[in-house]
Amino acid sequence: MLKTFKLGGVHPPENKLSKDKTIEVLPLPKTVFIPVAQHIGAPSTPLVKRGDEVKVGQIIAKSSSFVSTNIHSSVSGKVKKVDFSADSSGYPKQGIFIDVKGDEWVEGIDRSKDLDKDISIEGSDIIRKIQDAGIVGLGGATFPTHVKLVPPKGMKADVLLINGVECEPYLTSDHRLMLEKPDEILVGIQLLMKAMNVDKAVIGIENNKPDAIILLNKKCKSYNGISVQSLKVQYPQGGEKQLINAVTGKEVPSGGLPIAVGAVVSNVGTAFAVYEAIQKNKPLIERVVTITGKGVEKPSNFMVRVGTATSELVEAAGGLPENTGKIISGGPMMGRAIRTMDVPVTKGTSGILLMKEEEANRKEVKACIRCSRCTTVCPMGLEPFLLMTLGEKQIFDRAEGEKIMDCIECGSCSYTCPSNRPLLDYIRFGKGKVGAIMRSRKK
Amino acid sequence: MSNLLTVSPSPHVHSSDSTQKIMYRVVFAMIPAMAWGIYMFGFDAIRVGLISIISCLAFEYLIQKYLMKVKPSITDGSALITGVLLAFNVPSNLPWWIIIIGAIAAMGIGKLSFGGLGANIFNPAIVGRVFLLISFPAQMTTWPATNAMAVDGVSAATPLALIKEGIKNGTPVSQIEGLPQLSDMAIGFNHGSLGEISAILLILGGLYMLWKKVITWQIPASIILTVALVSGIFWLIDSEIYVNPLYHILTGGLMLGAIFMATDMVTSPMTGKGQIIFGVGIGLITISIRMFGAYPEGISFAILIMNAFVPLINMYIKPKRFGGQK
Amino acid sequence: MSITVVYTIVTLAVIGAAAAVILYFVAQKFKVVEDPRIDEVDEALPGANCGGCGYAGCRAFAEACVKASELGSLNCPVGGNDTMGEVASLLGLEAVKKDPRVAYIRCNGTCDHRPKTSSFDGVTTCSIVSSVYSGESDCQFGCLGYGDCYDACEFDAIDLREGMGVPLILDDKCVACGACVDACPKSLIEMRKKMPKNRKIVVSCRNQDKGGVARKACKVACIGCGKCEKECKFDAITIKNNLAFIDSDKCKLCRKCVPVCPTNAITELNFPPRKVKPVVIKECEPAK
């Protein structure tokens, strides 16, 4: 029996169209738009103004509090303006426009491809360097990594879980990274282990990626304390709580953090970014992005500079198909639909998915037949049909009692509903309201 | 790009399942039992089935269109299921007008008065059946002889009625005449309503629905086990008065009720635990009615009574929450 | 036979009498002493339970009035000065006159002014749409048109105008309870002073983007040019964040700001016609 998480889950068609495409480096764009809020937490403060010359790797926005990160320029050139433009959140956000000129890097960044296995650096230095390099969780949640590495007082992590699950359909960026940079990822994991002072790390990989499991299993023998756990394919296994449950069998208590069960979860992409930041001195300025979709001519994986517009990626993948109805930043289950192709790739963009017109629209909503499938598939053991009604009727106190705040918004309920009911829409709305009520109560 | 880009909240994909598919799978699962009914009762079975299905569809359409003034939803398959189940639940020699009255009760009272699919508390087909059973007890409990069994006379009693008679008169089980063999009852050489006589074919349909995840195992299993357990205890106490539990399981509408009617999604609890409570309740009420009640058969009453408890069960039996235990 | 009838009547009478006695004592024991004036005040209130006063319904407001030492901070927007005058006389307090108010949706971005640049598919309530993105048009501040205000209004004072993009508040029915103000996720609805004959001069826009961006998204957007501010003799107009705002308490309805606005963002309502062409609002094509 393969391990997986214990409650619920769905298995949407995988459609990993680009899983055999090696990571290509995307040509430099002409301009980039780098938003100053690419992470959870306070937006960073811009340090540059119009007309400034910047180099690759230079800090252009500084973290404004502990839960915040630095933003580095991903290109060299001249700052065009500091202004608002749409990002994947659907609202215009402040950011820095840079006109690209050449490719001039800040000194001290090692751009060679040589593997550097030396991890004699001090643990506290690792955390400081991670903070400086602006590393956030690359799985999509974009939580600043340095915050995660410092456990709250009185708590101690005893295992590091590395998320190589990639349970979202279509996306293949983590998969390709594991195949092409296994040693770098493993060294990155060792650095994270050292920073957290734990001696055990487990890489969780779903067994629809047998090549990655075999490769990492072979490689990790030469690294102390790292092992690979293959997992049954089940969405949303990449969710933090689900991954912990699948690998260790422990349950993060309702409303608690993973550290409560002694676990810290990081993405393989983050491990790679940590490797580059510590060993190569390279801040987080580029990431692997999958560009895919059933109508896309060349579904591919690209190494993309942060701030590159979606349109550039689409162009590189063979252009926008005629019948595109929807563009999604992220995967089809949790990604956000974007309204224009000006939206830039940010630190949290794991993929761009183009959907055809016929896939883009929802089906007609019918009456609930109380089939209880939403309850069966909910990985948090909630009752989505009930939460939806409570959200719709705005009965927020009861929704709170029914644990609406535990919802991880994975979308399994809406995915599975045979009556096509918009369960998650209302639950998300209710969650927002209940969260506001709870915050106002605390004050 | 010819059109504007669509923006919508996640998730952006949807499973290929639909309400309609689920309904038609249920209908598909009923085909073997229907075919057996036709084989056993001949043309009458087709007549009852067609009248029931057509009148259920017609009443759904007419009531939705002219009384409720909403878009009729007869293509979703739910009225078709009600029609087939209603036919399964009546004797094959029932006059046509009684079937139509049953269809009005099922669709009008049982389903649409609550607001249509998804809002009804009681299983519509059972509402129809019970309505007829109370209004026309004579016609509803006179079963025709089957084609395949050369029994003279037009009507025959079901095994359950025989057992009931035996309990009433104090006749020991071994002396009750006309009680069929267990194997015959399992296959379906038996008297009874149109669709309830062949336990094996009903189980076959149930297995198909389990495989297609239309139903869950909890409800049928808990009903059948409860009935077996309770009747088994009585049988062990005194096997002269009480019959073998297998008789209880294989006769009457138990299989039909447990597999096709109690499992109706709309009128059964949402959680596995709740479904077991629901099933045990049905089992207990059924066997109580069969042994001590006025009617020989009790599953439809049992399902109706437990249907009324479903909102309560849903309110108090919650699924196991992730990270809930401390 | 007749003895049965007698028995029945006697039994019922005895049960009834016993129940009455029990009820009487229970009622005595659990009697709640309440200020009788609360009932009187409650009686005088409109009974709409709309919450426009800030209390949970008319009864709660009545309790608050009875407890209060002066009525300055309490106001029933639905009943207005008449009701509050009555309440004041009931309680022997001084009535405080308040200007009647009326709600106004500060957006004129009907679909012929503000083209759609994307189409939304999902649950169409303003709050859900606004949690997903800024809306179907390019204006991130404008009305979404799905009618959360319409759903919140208890007085049928909002005409949804489906297909036009922006609902319309019916001044005659609006009681200024404020439910729509809270319901609008874009904070577009403002309570303005009710002027004679329902006349209004309003900047029908909330767009705080820079002029160019705002203009591109909507033909009638306020671009924050400041011409109206200079024109106004009563200091009623202020510009903040690229957006003009007319203070209805200061505005004297002189209408001088209207013609100077380059984008027609300032709306005048219920005035006798002058030479300006009336704005014709076309119906949008239905969304696909």
PDB file of C-alpha atoms in Angstrom, chain A residues 6-7 241 245 251-254 320 322 324-328 332-335 337-339 355 357 361-364 367-373 375 379-383 385-386 402 411 414-420 424-425 428, chain B residues 1-20 22-23 25 71 76 117-120 212-214 216 265-271 275 310-311 314-315 317-326:
ATOM      1  CA  LYS A   6      -6.173   9.787   5.178  1.00  0.00           C
ATOM      2  CA  LEU A   7      -9.214  11.906   4.398  1.00  0.00           C
ATOM      3  CA  LYS A 241      -1.114  19.474   6.113  1.00  0.00           C
ATOM      4  CA  ASN A 245      -0.202  13.458   7.175  1.00  0.00           C
ATOM      5  CA  GLU A 251      -2.301  15.507  11.877  1.00  0.00           C
ATOM      6  CA  VAL A 252      -1.675  19.187  12.244  1.00  0.00           C
ATOM      7  CA  PRO A 253      -4.291  20.304  14.778  1.00  0.00           C
ATOM      8  CA  SER A 254      -7.099  22.528  13.595  1.00  0.00           C
ATOM      9  CA  LEU A 320      -1.552  32.070 -28.263  1.00  0.00           C
ATOM     10  CA  GLU A 322      -6.873  30.923 -31.560  1.00  0.00           C
ATOM     11  CA  THR A 324      -8.053  30.416 -25.869  1.00  0.00           C
ATOM     12  CA  GLY A 325     -10.806  31.114 -23.391  1.00  0.00           C
ATOM     13  CA  LYS A 326      -8.962  31.373 -20.124  1.00  0.00           C
ATOM     14  CA  ILE A 327      -5.415  31.895 -18.899  1.00  0.00           C
ATOM     15  CA  ILE A 328      -4.523  30.578 -15.494  1.00  0.00           C
ATOM     16  CA  PRO A 332      -6.113  24.258 -12.773  1.00  0.00           C
ATOM     17  CA  MET A 333      -7.231  23.403  -9.246  1.00  0.00           C
ATOM     18  CA  MET A 334      -5.898  26.343  -7.257  1.00  0.00           C
ATOM     19  CA  GLY A 335      -4.487  28.739  -9.829  1.00  0.00           C
ATOM     20  CA  ALA A 337      -7.441  33.122 -13.825  1.00  0.00           C
ATOM     21  CA  ILE A 338      -5.788  36.251 -15.155  1.00  0.00           C
ATOM     22  CA  ARG A 339      -7.429  38.866 -17.297  1.00  0.00           C
ATOM     23  CA  MET A 355      -7.548  26.685 -21.537  1.00  0.00           C
ATOM     24  CA  GLU A 357     -12.935  28.218 -24.836  1.00  0.00           C
ATOM     25  CA  ASN A 361     -16.749  28.066 -18.831  1.00  0.00           C
ATOM     26  CA  ARG A 362     -18.486  26.365 -15.993  1.00  0.00           C
ATOM     27  CA  LYS A 363     -21.346  23.984 -16.519  1.00  0.00           C
ATOM     28  CA  GLU A 364     -24.916  24.777 -15.590  1.00  0.00           C
ATOM     29  CA  ALA A 367     -29.941  21.417  -7.519  1.00  0.00           C
ATOM     30  CA  CYS A 368     -27.940  19.700  -4.793  1.00  0.00           C
ATOM     31  CA  ILE A 369     -28.919  16.043  -4.671  1.00  0.00           C
ATOM     32  CA  ARG A 370     -27.191  15.550  -1.334  1.00  0.00           C
ATOM     33  CA  CYS A 371     -24.944  12.871  -2.757  1.00  0.00           C
ATOM     34  CA  SER A 372     -22.340  13.757  -0.094  1.00  0.00           C
ATOM     35  CA  ARG A 373     -19.441  13.479  -2.519  1.00  0.00           C
ATOM     36  CA  THR A 375     -17.995  15.534   2.134  1.00  0.00           C
ATOM     37  CA  PRO A 379      -9.333  16.450   2.744  1.00  0.00           C
ATOM     38  CA  MET A 380     -10.099  18.410   5.897  1.00  0.00           C
ATOM     39  CA  GLY A 381     -13.185  16.391   6.840  1.00  0.00           C
ATOM     40  CA  LEU A 382     -15.541  19.323   6.432  1.00  0.00           C
ATOM     41  CA  GLU A 383     -19.032  19.424   4.985  1.00  0.00           C
ATOM     42  CA  PHE A 385     -22.435  21.562   1.087  1.00  0.00           C
ATOM     43  CA  LEU A 386     -23.277  22.908   4.530  1.00  0.00           C
ATOM     44  CA  GLU A 402     -18.447  24.098  11.435  1.00  0.00           C
ATOM     45  CA  GLY A 411     -11.335  22.943  -4.700  1.00  0.00           C
ATOM     46  CA  SER A 414     -16.347  22.023  -6.513  1.00  0.00           C
ATOM     47  CA  TYR A 415     -14.371  19.674  -8.748  1.00  0.00           C
ATOM     48  CA  THR A 416     -16.361  16.647  -7.774  1.00  0.00           C
ATOM     49  CA  CYS A 417     -19.890  18.057  -7.432  1.00  0.00           C
ATOM     50  CA  PRO A 418     -22.109  16.295  -9.997  1.00  0.00           C
ATOM     51  CA  SER A 419     -24.511  19.238  -9.907  1.00  0.00           C
ATOM     52  CA  ASN A 420     -21.679  21.688 -10.699  1.00  0.00           C
ATOM     53  CA  LEU A 424     -15.762  26.808  -3.036  1.00  0.00           C
ATOM     54  CA  ASP A 425     -16.911  30.240  -4.239  1.00  0.00           C
ATOM     55  CA  ARG A 428     -14.147  31.247   0.267  1.00  0.00           C
TER      56      ARG A 428
ATOM     57  CA  MET B   1      -8.565  35.728 -29.864  1.00  0.00           C
ATOM     58  CA  SER B   2     -12.172  36.237 -30.779  1.00  0.00           C
ATOM     59  CA  ASN B   3     -13.628  36.646 -27.324  1.00  0.00           C
ATOM     60  CA  LEU B   4     -12.838  38.167 -23.983  1.00  0.00           C
ATOM     61  CA  LEU B   5     -10.843  36.062 -21.577  1.00  0.00           C
ATOM     62  CA  THR B   6     -12.918  34.380 -18.940  1.00  0.00           C
ATOM     63  CA  VAL B   7     -12.069  34.915 -15.312  1.00  0.00           C
ATOM     64  CA  SER B   8     -13.510  32.689 -12.637  1.00  0.00           C
ATOM     65  CA  PRO B   9     -12.596  31.489  -9.191  1.00  0.00           C
ATOM     66  CA  SER B  10     -10.684  28.217  -8.878  1.00  0.00           C
ATOM     67  CA  PRO B  11     -10.993  25.303  -9.458  1.00  0.00           C
ATOM     68  CA  HIS B  12     -10.946  25.612 -13.218  1.00  0.00           C
ATOM     69  CA  VAL B  13     -11.521  21.962 -14.029  1.00  0.00           C
ATOM     70  CA  HIS B  14     -14.466  19.774 -13.226  1.00  0.00           C
ATOM     71  CA  SER B  15     -14.915  16.040 -13.008  1.00  0.00           C
ATOM     72  CA  SER B  16     -16.845  14.463 -15.833  1.00  0.00           C
ATOM     73  CA  ASP B  17     -19.558  13.335 -13.441  1.00  0.00           C
ATOM     74  CA  SER B  18     -23.016  14.804 -13.541  1.00  0.00           C
ATOM     75  CA  THR B  19     -26.316  14.332 -11.765  1.00  0.00           C
ATOM     76  CA  GLN B  20     -27.772  12.928 -14.920  1.00  0.00           C
ATOM     77  CA  ILE B  22     -25.648   9.166 -11.664  1.00  0.00           C
ATOM     78  CA  MET B  23     -29.381   8.861 -12.259  1.00  0.00           C
ATOM     79  CA  ARG B  25     -26.540   4.549 -13.724  1.00  0.00           C
ATOM     80  CA  LYS B  71     -38.259  24.895 -16.179  1.00  0.00           C
ATOM     81  CA  ASP B  76     -32.370  14.611 -15.282  1.00  0.00           C
ATOM     82  CA  LEU B 117     -35.150  17.191  -6.711  1.00  0.00           C
ATOM     83  CA  GLY B 118     -32.838  17.594  -3.768  1.00  0.00           C
ATOM     84  CA  ALA B 119     -35.354  19.227  -1.461  1.00  0.00           C
ATOM     85  CA  ASN B 120     -37.626  16.291  -0.720  1.00  0.00           C
ATOM     86  CA  LYS B 212     -19.660   3.115 -10.022  1.00  0.00           C
ATOM     87  CA  LYS B 213     -19.738   4.801  -6.601  1.00  0.00           C
ATOM     88  CA  VAL B 214     -23.392   5.694  -6.942  1.00  0.00           C
ATOM     89  CA  THR B 216     -22.036   3.439  -0.496  1.00  0.00           C
ATOM     90  CA  MET B 265     -28.936  10.165  -2.055  1.00  0.00           C
ATOM     91  CA  VAL B 266     -31.423  12.900  -1.405  1.00  0.00           C
ATOM     92  CA  THR B 267     -33.092  11.195   1.517  1.00  0.00           C
ATOM     93  CA  SER B 268     -30.180   9.478   3.234  1.00  0.00           C
ATOM     94  CA  PRO B 269     -27.557  10.900   5.623  1.00  0.00           C
ATOM     95  CA  MET B 270     -24.358  12.494   4.364  1.00  0.00           C
ATOM     96  CA  THR B 271     -21.720  10.755   6.457  1.00  0.00           C
ATOM     97  CA  GLN B 275     -25.656   6.146   7.106  1.00  0.00           C
ATOM     98  CA  VAL B 310     -32.125  12.255   8.314  1.00  0.00           C
ATOM     99  CA  PRO B 311     -31.921  16.012   8.990  1.00  0.00           C
ATOM    100  CA  ASN B 314     -26.972  15.161   9.575  1.00  0.00           C
ATOM    101  CA  MET B 315     -27.074  17.765  12.290  1.00  0.00           C
ATOM    102  CA  ILE B 317     -23.242  13.138  13.117  1.00  0.00           C
ATOM    103  CA  LYS B 318     -20.316  15.057  11.703  1.00  0.00           C
ATOM    104  CA  PRO B 319     -17.554  13.620   9.567  1.00  0.00           C
ATOM    105  CA  LYS B 320     -14.206  13.091  11.200  1.00  0.00           C
ATOM    106  CA  ARG B 321     -12.431  16.422  10.969  1.00  0.00           C
ATOM    107  CA  PHE B 322      -8.802  16.593   9.983  1.00  0.00           C
ATOM    108  CA  GLY B 323      -6.712  17.599  12.968  1.00  0.00           C
ATOM    109  CA  GLY B 324      -9.769  17.612  15.184  1.00  0.00           C
ATOM    110  CA  GLN B 325      -8.667  15.215  17.895  1.00  0.00           C
ATOM    111  CA  LYS B 326      -6.576  16.415  20.752  1.00  0.00           C
TER     112      LYS B 326
END
